[in-house]
Amino acid sequence: MEKFDTIPAVRQHVKRLKGLGKSIGLVPTMGALHRGHLELIRRSKKETEVTIVSIFVNPIQFNSPEDLANYPKNLRQDMQMLSEEGVDLVFIPDEQEMYPEAVSTEFDFGPIEQVLEGRFRPGHFNGVGIVVSKLFHILQPDRAYFGQKDLQQVTLIRKLVKDLSFPTSVVTVATVREESGLALSSRNLRLSEKGRKIAPLLYETLLFCKEELLKGQDWLSLKNEIIERKLRPASIEPDYLELVELSRFSLINSPIPHVPFAICIAAYIENIRLIDNIVISEKQN
Ligand code: AMP
């Protein structure tokens, strides 16, 4: 496994790979790797000739300095996992390498970014747009792999790729979960044992909402009841629990027949912010 931490060195290597006609798969991560990341890597290894994993905790996508400071880091274990997975190249730039000076370019993704994560984490998606654009320019992937767990992020990246004509196919990989249903996340590492026991309630809530919605329950009363009777009593403080119509990623108040939608949640458990979602497409209806 090759390891690069500077842009010129990795660019030169990528140029050589491109010259040999190799297809490149990119898995962008912020490290503290888990089985969710590995699923993206395995998919890339299946579909491309060279798999690159980037590890960079992107400061400009954090809207809370505390969240950035507390973001888990585990580089030694990450490197071991990546080498065991047979990853070809790891790109680990530091902040100075990625942002030698403050970035002044700004993305405005319009209405998509005014709901859910965009609404609760101002500036977050601008930071994501900047770092993904930079990684795409530096590493020139043919395919790039993102998790469905960050549904709004991957939706926005698809739009970015279309709007700016990046020659990269975006692949969405299904959310990997613990047996309890809890979506794997680097942030889970920060939960106490008690927090870990509570956290599966997020996914249970999504499944319960789905079941009730498909029975025809009114969404707004269902949502209020869940927040007041299930989540808050369990010390889960939601930022949002919303239905999103997938083609425009806009909020809806009830499912629309034959229109795919997602149920999305973000909530604090022990001051740690977790997100999850499930997609409900026609086939399941
Ligand atoms: P992160 O390191 O949290 O920025 O995540 C890097 C990539 O892994 C993103 O595309 C995430 O959506 C994806 N990812 C994180 N957790 C999971 C999971 N449980 N299942 C699938 N993909 C995930």
PDB file of C-alpha atoms and ligand atoms in Angstrom:
ATOM      1  CA  MET A   1       0.000   0.000   0.000  1.00  0.00           C
ATOM      2  CA  GLU A   2       1.409   3.355  -1.019  1.00  0.00           C
ATOM      3  CA  LYS A   3       1.029   6.331   1.263  1.00  0.00           C
ATOM      4  CA  PHE A   4       1.164   9.963   0.183  1.00  0.00           C
ATOM      5  CA  ASP A   5       0.764  13.100   2.200  1.00  0.00           C
ATOM      6  CA  THR A   6       1.500  15.810  -0.332  1.00  0.00           C
ATOM      7  CA  ILE A   7      -0.528  16.926  -3.322  1.00  0.00           C
ATOM      8  CA  PRO A   8       2.361  17.093  -5.869  1.00  0.00           C
ATOM      9  CA  ALA A   9       3.572  13.571  -5.014  1.00  0.00           C
ATOM     10  CA  VAL A  10       0.144  11.979  -5.237  1.00  0.00           C
ATOM     11  CA  ARG A  11      -0.651  13.899  -8.422  1.00  0.00           C
ATOM     12  CA  GLN A  12       2.466  12.517 -10.053  1.00  0.00           C
ATOM     13  CA  HIS A  13       1.534   9.001  -9.025  1.00  0.00           C
ATOM     14  CA  VAL A  14      -2.044   9.401 -10.273  1.00  0.00           C
ATOM     15  CA  LYS A  15      -0.699  10.711 -13.583  1.00  0.00           C
ATOM     16  CA  ARG A  16       1.365   7.559 -13.956  1.00  0.00           C
ATOM     17  CA  LEU A  17      -1.640   5.351 -13.170  1.00  0.00           C
ATOM     18  CA  LYS A  18      -3.763   7.245 -15.691  1.00  0.00           C
ATOM     19  CA  GLY A  19      -0.983   6.826 -18.268  1.00  0.00           C
ATOM     20  CA  LEU A  20      -1.198   3.082 -17.743  1.00  0.00           C
ATOM     21  CA  GLY A  21      -4.938   3.299 -18.393  1.00  0.00           C
ATOM     22  CA  LYS A  22      -5.900   2.256 -14.854  1.00  0.00           C
ATOM     23  CA  SER A  23      -9.377   3.062 -13.568  1.00  0.00           C
ATOM     24  CA  ILE A  24      -9.377   4.780 -10.191  1.00  0.00           C
ATOM     25  CA  GLY A  25     -11.890   4.401  -7.368  1.00  0.00           C
ATOM     26  CA  LEU A  26     -11.873   6.939  -4.534  1.00  0.00           C
ATOM     27  CA  VAL A  27     -13.264   6.506  -1.039  1.00  0.00           C
ATOM     28  CA  PRO A  28     -13.083   9.836   0.815  1.00  0.00           C
ATOM     29  CA  THR A  29     -13.110   9.438   4.613  1.00  0.00           C
ATOM     30  CA  MET A  30     -12.315  11.287   7.796  1.00  0.00           C
ATOM     31  CA  GLY A  31     -10.645   8.235   9.339  1.00  0.00           C
ATOM     32  CA  ALA A  32     -11.604   6.347  12.518  1.00  0.00           C
ATOM     33  CA  LEU A  33     -12.547   3.653  10.060  1.00  0.00           C
ATOM     34  CA  HIS A  34     -15.226   1.019  10.601  1.00  0.00           C
ATOM     35  CA  ARG A  35     -17.064  -1.632   8.589  1.00  0.00           C
ATOM     36  CA  GLY A  36     -19.145   1.047   6.860  1.00  0.00           C
ATOM     37  CA  HIS A  37     -16.014   2.497   5.293  1.00  0.00           C
ATOM     38  CA  LEU A  38     -14.796  -1.008   4.427  1.00  0.00           C
ATOM     39  CA  GLU A  39     -17.984  -1.671   2.480  1.00  0.00           C
ATOM     40  CA  LEU A  40     -17.263   1.368   0.291  1.00  0.00           C
ATOM     41  CA  ILE A  41     -13.695   0.152  -0.200  1.00  0.00           C
ATOM     42  CA  ARG A  42     -14.803  -3.370  -1.153  1.00  0.00           C
ATOM     43  CA  ARG A  43     -17.198  -1.968  -3.709  1.00  0.00           C
ATOM     44  CA  SER A  44     -14.443   0.183  -5.165  1.00  0.00           C
ATOM     45  CA  LYS A  45     -12.079  -2.784  -5.340  1.00  0.00           C
ATOM     46  CA  LYS A  46     -14.710  -4.752  -7.235  1.00  0.00           C
ATOM     47  CA  GLU A  47     -15.402  -2.006  -9.728  1.00  0.00           C
ATOM     48  CA  THR A  48     -12.060  -0.289 -10.334  1.00  0.00           C
ATOM     49  CA  GLU A  49      -8.417  -1.245 -10.822  1.00  0.00           C
ATOM     50  CA  VAL A  50      -6.869   1.083  -8.255  1.00  0.00           C
ATOM     51  CA  THR A  51      -8.565   1.994  -4.989  1.00  0.00           C
ATOM     52  CA  ILE A  52      -7.538   5.206  -3.249  1.00  0.00           C
ATOM     53  CA  VAL A  53      -8.701   6.038   0.257  1.00  0.00           C
ATOM     54  CA  SER A  54      -8.278   9.560   1.542  1.00  0.00           C
ATOM     55  CA  ILE A  55      -8.181  10.332   5.247  1.00  0.00           C
ATOM     56  CA  PHE A  56      -8.672  13.972   6.086  1.00  0.00           C
ATOM     57  CA  VAL A  57     -10.674  15.474   8.912  1.00  0.00           C
ATOM     58  CA  ASN A  58     -11.874  18.468   6.961  1.00  0.00           C
ATOM     59  CA  PRO A  59     -11.972  21.421   9.352  1.00  0.00           C
ATOM     60  CA  ILE A  60     -14.116  23.632   7.129  1.00  0.00           C
ATOM     61  CA  GLN A  61     -17.059  21.243   7.176  1.00  0.00           C
ATOM     62  CA  PHE A  62     -17.335  21.408  10.968  1.00  0.00           C
ATOM     63  CA  ASN A  63     -19.569  24.171  12.204  1.00  0.00           C
ATOM     64  CA  SER A  64     -18.686  23.444  15.822  1.00  0.00           C
ATOM     65  CA  PRO A  65     -15.048  23.704  16.996  1.00  0.00           C
ATOM     66  CA  GLU A  66     -15.885  21.310  19.825  1.00  0.00           C
ATOM     67  CA  ASP A  67     -17.127  18.671  17.389  1.00  0.00           C
ATOM     68  CA  LEU A  68     -13.929  19.058  15.345  1.00  0.00           C
ATOM     69  CA  ALA A  69     -11.709  18.814  18.422  1.00  0.00           C
ATOM     70  CA  ASN A  70     -13.540  15.705  19.640  1.00  0.00           C
ATOM     71  CA  TYR A  71     -13.642  13.929  16.283  1.00  0.00           C
ATOM     72  CA  PRO A  72     -12.116  10.463  16.868  1.00  0.00           C
ATOM     73  CA  LYS A  73      -8.708   9.705  15.398  1.00  0.00           C
ATOM     74  CA  ASN A  74      -7.142   6.296  15.073  1.00  0.00           C
ATOM     75  CA  LEU A  75      -4.536   6.497  12.342  1.00  0.00           C
ATOM     76  CA  ARG A  76      -2.514   3.416  13.241  1.00  0.00           C
ATOM     77  CA  GLN A  77      -5.530   1.164  13.285  1.00  0.00           C
ATOM     78  CA  ASP A  78      -6.871   2.824  10.130  1.00  0.00           C
ATOM     79  CA  MET A  79      -3.649   2.068   8.255  1.00  0.00           C
ATOM     80  CA  GLN A  80      -3.739  -1.537   9.369  1.00  0.00           C
ATOM     81  CA  MET A  81      -7.359  -1.955   8.269  1.00  0.00           C
ATOM     82  CA  LEU A  82      -6.629  -0.388   4.894  1.00  0.00           C
ATOM     83  CA  SER A  83      -3.618  -2.542   4.242  1.00  0.00           C
ATOM     84  CA  GLU A  84      -5.563  -5.675   5.230  1.00  0.00           C
ATOM     85  CA  GLU A  85      -8.319  -4.665   2.798  1.00  0.00           C
ATOM     86  CA  GLY A  86      -5.765  -4.454  -0.002  1.00  0.00           C
ATOM     87  CA  VAL A  87      -6.194  -0.729  -0.616  1.00  0.00           C
ATOM     88  CA  ASP A  88      -3.674   0.453  -3.215  1.00  0.00           C
ATOM     89  CA  LEU A  89      -3.056   4.000  -2.070  1.00  0.00           C
ATOM     90  CA  VAL A  90      -3.795   6.149   0.955  1.00  0.00           C
ATOM     91  CA  PHE A  91      -3.788   9.917   0.715  1.00  0.00           C
ATOM     92  CA  ILE A  92      -3.377  11.604   4.112  1.00  0.00           C
ATOM     93  CA  PRO A  93      -2.760  15.313   3.678  1.00  0.00           C
ATOM     94  CA  ASP A  94      -2.587  17.623   6.667  1.00  0.00           C
ATOM     95  CA  GLU A  95      -4.524  20.847   6.978  1.00  0.00           C
ATOM     96  CA  GLN A  96      -1.663  22.999   5.702  1.00  0.00           C
ATOM     97  CA  GLU A  97      -1.402  20.824   2.582  1.00  0.00           C
ATOM     98  CA  MET A  98      -5.112  21.079   1.773  1.00  0.00           C
ATOM     99  CA  TYR A  99      -5.620  24.681   2.882  1.00  0.00           C
ATOM    100  CA  PRO A 100      -2.342  26.606   2.646  1.00  0.00           C
ATOM    101  CA  GLU A 101      -4.525  29.698   2.692  1.00  0.00           C
ATOM    102  CA  ALA A 102      -8.145  30.363   3.602  1.00  0.00           C
ATOM    103  CA  VAL A 103     -10.539  29.290   0.854  1.00  0.00           C
ATOM    104  CA  SER A 104     -12.660  32.080  -0.558  1.00  0.00           C
ATOM    105  CA  THR A 105     -14.680  30.079  -3.088  1.00  0.00           C
ATOM    106  CA  GLU A 106     -18.165  29.338  -1.791  1.00  0.00           C
ATOM    107  CA  PHE A 107     -20.812  26.914  -2.904  1.00  0.00           C
ATOM    108  CA  ASP A 108     -24.480  27.682  -2.713  1.00  0.00           C
ATOM    109  CA  PHE A 109     -26.407  24.502  -3.360  1.00  0.00           C
ATOM    110  CA  GLY A 110     -29.752  26.299  -3.160  1.00  0.00           C
ATOM    111  CA  PRO A 111     -32.820  24.722  -1.563  1.00  0.00           C
ATOM    112  CA  ILE A 112     -31.177  21.300  -0.990  1.00  0.00           C
ATOM    113  CA  GLU A 113     -28.865  22.822   1.531  1.00  0.00           C
ATOM    114  CA  GLN A 114     -31.540  24.748   3.388  1.00  0.00           C
ATOM    115  CA  VAL A 115     -33.081  21.666   4.973  1.00  0.00           C
ATOM    116  CA  LEU A 116     -31.922  19.006   7.451  1.00  0.00           C
ATOM    117  CA  GLU A 117     -28.111  18.989   7.809  1.00  0.00           C
ATOM    118  CA  GLY A 118     -27.783  22.221   5.830  1.00  0.00           C
ATOM    119  CA  ARG A 119     -30.210  23.993   8.133  1.00  0.00           C
ATOM    120  CA  PHE A 120     -28.733  22.682  11.361  1.00  0.00           C
ATOM    121  CA  ARG A 121     -25.079  22.845  10.328  1.00  0.00           C
ATOM    122  CA  PRO A 122     -24.596  26.152   8.498  1.00  0.00           C
ATOM    123  CA  GLY A 123     -21.560  26.051   6.219  1.00  0.00           C
ATOM    124  CA  HIS A 124     -21.237  22.274   6.474  1.00  0.00           C
ATOM    125  CA  PHE A 125     -22.090  21.507   2.865  1.00  0.00           C
ATOM    126  CA  ASN A 126     -19.941  24.316   1.554  1.00  0.00           C
ATOM    127  CA  GLY A 127     -17.030  22.635   3.354  1.00  0.00           C
ATOM    128  CA  VAL A 128     -18.001  19.258   1.922  1.00  0.00           C
ATOM    129  CA  GLY A 129     -18.292  20.719  -1.591  1.00  0.00           C
ATOM    130  CA  ILE A 130     -14.860  22.325  -1.346  1.00  0.00           C
ATOM    131  CA  VAL A 131     -13.045  19.269  -0.015  1.00  0.00           C
ATOM    132  CA  VAL A 132     -14.716  16.825  -2.415  1.00  0.00           C
ATOM    133  CA  SER A 133     -13.944  19.102  -5.373  1.00  0.00           C
ATOM    134  CA  LYS A 134     -10.326  19.342  -4.281  1.00  0.00           C
ATOM    135  CA  LEU A 135     -10.012  15.575  -3.809  1.00  0.00           C
ATOM    136  CA  PHE A 136     -11.601  14.962  -7.217  1.00  0.00           C
ATOM    137  CA  HIS A 137      -9.180  17.375  -8.882  1.00  0.00           C
ATOM    138  CA  ILE A 138      -6.161  15.928  -7.115  1.00  0.00           C
ATOM    139  CA  LEU A 139      -7.001  12.227  -7.391  1.00  0.00           C
ATOM    140  CA  GLN A 140      -9.077  12.196 -10.592  1.00  0.00           C
ATOM    141  CA  PRO A 141     -11.267   9.227  -9.719  1.00  0.00           C
ATOM    142  CA  ASP A 142     -13.361   7.471 -12.356  1.00  0.00           C
ATOM    143  CA  ARG A 143     -15.707   6.435  -9.578  1.00  0.00           C
ATOM    144  CA  ALA A 144     -16.187   7.804  -6.070  1.00  0.00           C
ATOM    145  CA  TYR A 145     -17.951   5.978  -3.267  1.00  0.00           C
ATOM    146  CA  PHE A 146     -20.221   7.532  -0.641  1.00  0.00           C
ATOM    147  CA  GLY A 147     -22.502   6.084   2.022  1.00  0.00           C
ATOM    148  CA  GLN A 148     -26.277   6.338   2.032  1.00  0.00           C
ATOM    149  CA  LYS A 149     -26.011   7.112   5.727  1.00  0.00           C
ATOM    150  CA  ASP A 150     -25.142  10.664   4.645  1.00  0.00           C
ATOM    151  CA  LEU A 151     -27.998  10.807   2.172  1.00  0.00           C
ATOM    152  CA  GLN A 152     -28.122  14.567   1.792  1.00  0.00           C
ATOM    153  CA  GLN A 153     -24.351  14.658   1.290  1.00  0.00           C
ATOM    154  CA  VAL A 154     -24.386  12.140  -1.536  1.00  0.00           C
ATOM    155  CA  THR A 155     -27.375  13.879  -3.145  1.00  0.00           C
ATOM    156  CA  LEU A 156     -25.488  17.120  -3.079  1.00  0.00           C
ATOM    157  CA  ILE A 157     -22.302  15.566  -4.438  1.00  0.00           C
ATOM    158  CA  ARG A 158     -24.241  14.084  -7.353  1.00  0.00           C
ATOM    159  CA  LYS A 159     -25.483  17.590  -8.124  1.00  0.00           C
ATOM    160  CA  LEU A 160     -21.975  19.036  -7.790  1.00  0.00           C
ATOM    161  CA  VAL A 161     -20.611  16.436 -10.209  1.00  0.00           C
ATOM    162  CA  LYS A 162     -23.356  17.248 -12.729  1.00  0.00           C
ATOM    163  CA  ASP A 163     -23.138  21.012 -12.353  1.00  0.00           C
ATOM    164  CA  LEU A 164     -19.348  21.118 -12.682  1.00  0.00           C
ATOM    165  CA  SER A 165     -18.987  18.210 -15.169  1.00  0.00           C
ATOM    166  CA  PHE A 166     -16.585  16.170 -13.069  1.00  0.00           C
ATOM    167  CA  PRO A 167     -15.692  13.024 -15.070  1.00  0.00           C
ATOM    168  CA  THR A 168     -16.530  10.896 -12.036  1.00  0.00           C
ATOM    169  CA  SER A 169     -19.409   8.489 -11.398  1.00  0.00           C
ATOM    170  CA  VAL A 170     -20.842   8.759  -7.914  1.00  0.00           C
ATOM    171  CA  VAL A 171     -21.745   5.447  -6.305  1.00  0.00           C
ATOM    172  CA  THR A 172     -24.013   5.258  -3.251  1.00  0.00           C
ATOM    173  CA  VAL A 173     -23.423   2.346  -0.881  1.00  0.00           C
ATOM    174  CA  ALA A 174     -26.153   1.107   1.492  1.00  0.00           C
ATOM    175  CA  THR A 175     -25.785   1.897   5.190  1.00  0.00           C
ATOM    176  CA  VAL A 176     -23.902  -0.707   7.203  1.00  0.00           C
ATOM    177  CA  ARG A 177     -25.438  -1.337  10.619  1.00  0.00           C
ATOM    178  CA  GLU A 178     -24.639  -3.101  13.848  1.00  0.00           C
ATOM    179  CA  GLU A 179     -26.794  -6.077  14.722  1.00  0.00           C
ATOM    180  CA  SER A 180     -28.825  -3.724  16.904  1.00  0.00           C
ATOM    181  CA  GLY A 181     -29.663  -1.679  13.810  1.00  0.00           C
ATOM    182  CA  LEU A 182     -27.461   1.254  14.848  1.00  0.00           C
ATOM    183  CA  ALA A 183     -25.789   2.743  11.765  1.00  0.00           C
ATOM    184  CA  LEU A 184     -22.011   2.469  12.078  1.00  0.00           C
ATOM    185  CA  SER A 185     -20.399   5.854  12.561  1.00  0.00           C
ATOM    186  CA  SER A 186     -17.006   7.072  13.755  1.00  0.00           C
ATOM    187  CA  ARG A 187     -18.935   9.154  16.296  1.00  0.00           C
ATOM    188  CA  ASN A 188     -20.336   5.990  17.930  1.00  0.00           C
ATOM    189  CA  LEU A 189     -16.880   5.563  19.447  1.00  0.00           C
ATOM    190  CA  ARG A 190     -17.644   8.504  21.703  1.00  0.00           C
ATOM    191  CA  LEU A 191     -20.810   6.972  23.179  1.00  0.00           C
ATOM    192  CA  SER A 192     -20.731   5.520  26.681  1.00  0.00           C
ATOM    193  CA  GLU A 193     -22.007   1.996  27.233  1.00  0.00           C
ATOM    194  CA  LYS A 194     -25.336   3.479  28.223  1.00  0.00           C
ATOM    195  CA  GLY A 195     -25.398   5.668  25.117  1.00  0.00           C
ATOM    196  CA  ARG A 196     -24.750   2.644  22.929  1.00  0.00           C
ATOM    197  CA  LYS A 197     -27.764   0.939  24.423  1.00  0.00           C
ATOM    198  CA  ILE A 198     -29.987   3.923  23.672  1.00  0.00           C
ATOM    199  CA  ALA A 199     -28.657   4.679  20.189  1.00  0.00           C
ATOM    200  CA  PRO A 200     -30.408   1.799  18.331  1.00  0.00           C
ATOM    201  CA  LEU A 201     -33.637   3.673  19.086  1.00  0.00           C
ATOM    202  CA  LEU A 202     -32.833   5.941  16.155  1.00  0.00           C
ATOM    203  CA  TYR A 203     -33.132   3.156  13.603  1.00  0.00           C
ATOM    204  CA  GLU A 204     -36.070   1.606  15.473  1.00  0.00           C
ATOM    205  CA  THR A 205     -37.792   4.972  15.212  1.00  0.00           C
ATOM    206  CA  LEU A 206     -37.214   5.091  11.461  1.00  0.00           C
ATOM    207  CA  LEU A 207     -38.632   1.592  11.010  1.00  0.00           C
ATOM    208  CA  PHE A 208     -41.609   2.398  13.209  1.00  0.00           C
ATOM    209  CA  CYS A 209     -42.306   5.594  11.236  1.00  0.00           C
ATOM    210  CA  LYS A 210     -42.153   3.663   7.995  1.00  0.00           C
ATOM    211  CA  GLU A 211     -44.607   1.061   9.244  1.00  0.00           C
ATOM    212  CA  GLU A 212     -47.053   3.647  10.543  1.00  0.00           C
ATOM    213  CA  LEU A 213     -46.814   5.807   7.431  1.00  0.00           C
ATOM    214  CA  LEU A 214     -47.494   2.832   5.205  1.00  0.00           C
ATOM    215  CA  LYS A 215     -50.583   2.176   7.333  1.00  0.00           C
ATOM    216  CA  GLY A 216     -51.711   5.700   6.508  1.00  0.00           C
ATOM    217  CA  GLN A 217     -50.901   7.441   9.813  1.00  0.00           C
ATOM    218  CA  ASP A 218     -50.771  11.225   9.742  1.00  0.00           C
ATOM    219  CA  TRP A 219     -47.113  12.254   9.681  1.00  0.00           C
ATOM    220  CA  LEU A 220     -47.143  15.378  11.808  1.00  0.00           C
ATOM    221  CA  SER A 221     -48.975  13.795  14.731  1.00  0.00           C
ATOM    222  CA  LEU A 222     -46.861  10.643  14.440  1.00  0.00           C
ATOM    223  CA  LYS A 223     -43.671  12.694  14.486  1.00  0.00           C
ATOM    224  CA  ASN A 224     -44.694  14.732  17.532  1.00  0.00           C
ATOM    225  CA  GLU A 225     -45.760  11.657  19.403  1.00  0.00           C
ATOM    226  CA  ILE A 226     -42.467   9.881  18.702  1.00  0.00           C
ATOM    227  CA  ILE A 227     -40.379  12.858  19.733  1.00  0.00           C
ATOM    228  CA  GLU A 228     -42.312  13.493  22.945  1.00  0.00           C
ATOM    229  CA  ARG A 229     -43.108   9.938  23.994  1.00  0.00           C
ATOM    230  CA  LYS A 230     -40.152   7.901  22.729  1.00  0.00           C
ATOM    231  CA  LEU A 231     -37.087   9.999  22.032  1.00  0.00           C
ATOM    232  CA  ARG A 232     -37.030  12.701  24.708  1.00  0.00           C
ATOM    233  CA  PRO A 233     -37.903  10.267  27.553  1.00  0.00           C
ATOM    234  CA  ALA A 234     -34.882   8.188  26.437  1.00  0.00           C
ATOM    235  CA  SER A 235     -32.641  11.310  26.610  1.00  0.00           C
ATOM    236  CA  ILE A 236     -32.458  11.571  22.827  1.00  0.00           C
ATOM    237  CA  GLU A 237     -32.684  15.187  21.702  1.00  0.00           C
ATOM    238  CA  PRO A 238     -33.610  15.384  18.019  1.00  0.00           C
ATOM    239  CA  ASP A 239     -32.517  18.166  15.684  1.00  0.00           C
ATOM    240  CA  TYR A 240     -35.011  16.857  13.159  1.00  0.00           C
ATOM    241  CA  LEU A 241     -37.166  13.940  12.116  1.00  0.00           C
ATOM    242  CA  GLU A 242     -38.359  14.632   8.604  1.00  0.00           C
ATOM    243  CA  LEU A 243     -39.724  13.174   5.387  1.00  0.00           C
ATOM    244  CA  VAL A 244     -37.826  14.103   2.255  1.00  0.00           C
ATOM    245  CA  GLU A 245     -38.920  13.601  -1.300  1.00  0.00           C
ATOM    246  CA  LEU A 246     -35.841  12.306  -3.089  1.00  0.00           C
ATOM    247  CA  SER A 247     -35.938  13.887  -6.541  1.00  0.00           C
ATOM    248  CA  ARG A 248     -35.576  17.456  -5.229  1.00  0.00           C
ATOM    249  CA  PHE A 249     -34.622  16.589  -1.664  1.00  0.00           C
ATOM    250  CA  SER A 250     -37.415  18.763  -0.336  1.00  0.00           C
ATOM    251  CA  LEU A 251     -39.404  18.279   2.854  1.00  0.00           C
ATOM    252  CA  ILE A 252     -42.878  16.773   2.554  1.00  0.00           C
ATOM    253  CA  ASN A 253     -45.674  16.473   5.118  1.00  0.00           C
ATOM    254  CA  SER A 254     -46.921  13.111   3.951  1.00  0.00           C
ATOM    255  CA  PRO A 255     -45.842  10.442   1.492  1.00  0.00           C
ATOM    256  CA  ILE A 256     -46.897  11.116  -2.097  1.00  0.00           C
ATOM    257  CA  PRO A 257     -48.100   8.014  -3.965  1.00  0.00           C
ATOM    258  CA  HIS A 258     -45.414   6.545  -6.253  1.00  0.00           C
ATOM    259  CA  VAL A 259     -42.823   9.097  -5.163  1.00  0.00           C
ATOM    260  CA  PRO A 260     -39.694   7.697  -3.443  1.00  0.00           C
ATOM    261  CA  PHE A 261     -38.920   9.389  -0.156  1.00  0.00           C
ATOM    262  CA  ALA A 262     -36.683   9.055   2.868  1.00  0.00           C
ATOM    263  CA  ILE A 263     -37.268   9.348   6.577  1.00  0.00           C
ATOM    264  CA  CYS A 264     -34.299  11.215   8.047  1.00  0.00           C
ATOM    265  CA  ILE A 265     -33.287  11.763  11.630  1.00  0.00           C
ATOM    266  CA  ALA A 266     -30.536  13.676  13.422  1.00  0.00           C
ATOM    267  CA  ALA A 267     -30.348  13.594  17.180  1.00  0.00           C
ATOM    268  CA  TYR A 268     -28.045  14.148  20.106  1.00  0.00           C
ATOM    269  CA  ILE A 269     -27.273  11.310  22.476  1.00  0.00           C
ATOM    270  CA  GLU A 270     -24.909  12.285  25.291  1.00  0.00           C
ATOM    271  CA  ASN A 271     -24.132  15.451  23.330  1.00  0.00           C
ATOM    272  CA  ILE A 272     -22.983  13.400  20.345  1.00  0.00           C
ATOM    273  CA  ARG A 273     -24.830  14.108  17.142  1.00  0.00           C
ATOM    274  CA  LEU A 274     -25.874  11.046  15.152  1.00  0.00           C
ATOM    275  CA  ILE A 275     -27.785  10.835  11.883  1.00  0.00           C
ATOM    276  CA  ASP A 276     -29.608   8.071  10.058  1.00  0.00           C
ATOM    277  CA  ASN A 277     -32.219   7.569   7.360  1.00  0.00           C
ATOM    278  CA  ILE A 278     -34.179   4.975   5.479  1.00  0.00           C
ATOM    279  CA  VAL A 279     -35.300   5.237   1.894  1.00  0.00           C
ATOM    280  CA  ILE A 280     -38.760   4.088   0.931  1.00  0.00           C
ATOM    281  CA  SER A 281     -39.103   3.409  -2.737  1.00  0.00           C
ATOM    282  CA  GLU A 282     -42.090   2.235  -4.654  1.00  0.00           C
ATOM    283  CA  LYS A 283     -41.114  -1.418  -4.507  1.00  0.00           C
ATOM    284  CA  GLN A 284     -41.454  -1.426  -0.741  1.00  0.00           C
ATOM    285  CA  ASN A 285     -44.801   0.399  -0.792  1.00  0.00           C
TER     286      ASN A 285
HETATM  287  P1  AMP B   1     -16.828   9.760   7.218  1.00  0.00           P
HETATM  288  O1  AMP B   1     -15.479   9.202   7.505  1.00  0.00           O
HETATM  289  O2  AMP B   1     -17.784   9.664   8.376  1.00  0.00           O
HETATM  290  O3  AMP B   1     -16.787  11.120   6.576  1.00  0.00           O
HETATM  291  O4  AMP B   1     -17.454   8.808   6.136  1.00  0.00           O
HETATM  292  C1  AMP B   1     -16.805   8.538   4.925  1.00  0.00           C
HETATM  293  C2  AMP B   1     -17.772   7.850   4.001  1.00  0.00           C
HETATM  294  O5  AMP B   1     -18.234   6.656   4.593  1.00  0.00           O
HETATM  295  C3  AMP B   1     -19.031   8.717   3.713  1.00  0.00           C
HETATM  296  O6  AMP B   1     -19.354   8.586   2.341  1.00  0.00           O
HETATM  297  C4  AMP B   1     -20.052   8.099   4.598  1.00  0.00           C
HETATM  298  O7  AMP B   1     -21.366   8.254   4.109  1.00  0.00           O
HETATM  299  C5  AMP B   1     -19.640   6.627   4.571  1.00  0.00           C
HETATM  300  N1  AMP B   1     -20.187   5.930   5.726  1.00  0.00           N
HETATM  301  C6  AMP B   1     -20.079   6.299   7.024  1.00  0.00           C
HETATM  302  N2  AMP B   1     -20.753   5.432   7.815  1.00  0.00           N
HETATM  303  C7  AMP B   1     -21.295   4.505   6.991  1.00  0.00           C
HETATM  304  C8  AMP B   1     -22.108   3.350   7.198  1.00  0.00           C
HETATM  305  N3  AMP B   1     -22.509   2.977   8.412  1.00  0.00           N
HETATM  306  N4  AMP B   1     -22.478   2.628   6.115  1.00  0.00           N
HETATM  307  C9  AMP B   1     -22.077   3.008   4.867  1.00  0.00           C
HETATM  308  N5  AMP B   1     -21.310   4.069   4.625  1.00  0.00           N
HETATM  309  C10 AMP B   1     -20.927   4.819   5.651  1.00  0.00           C
END
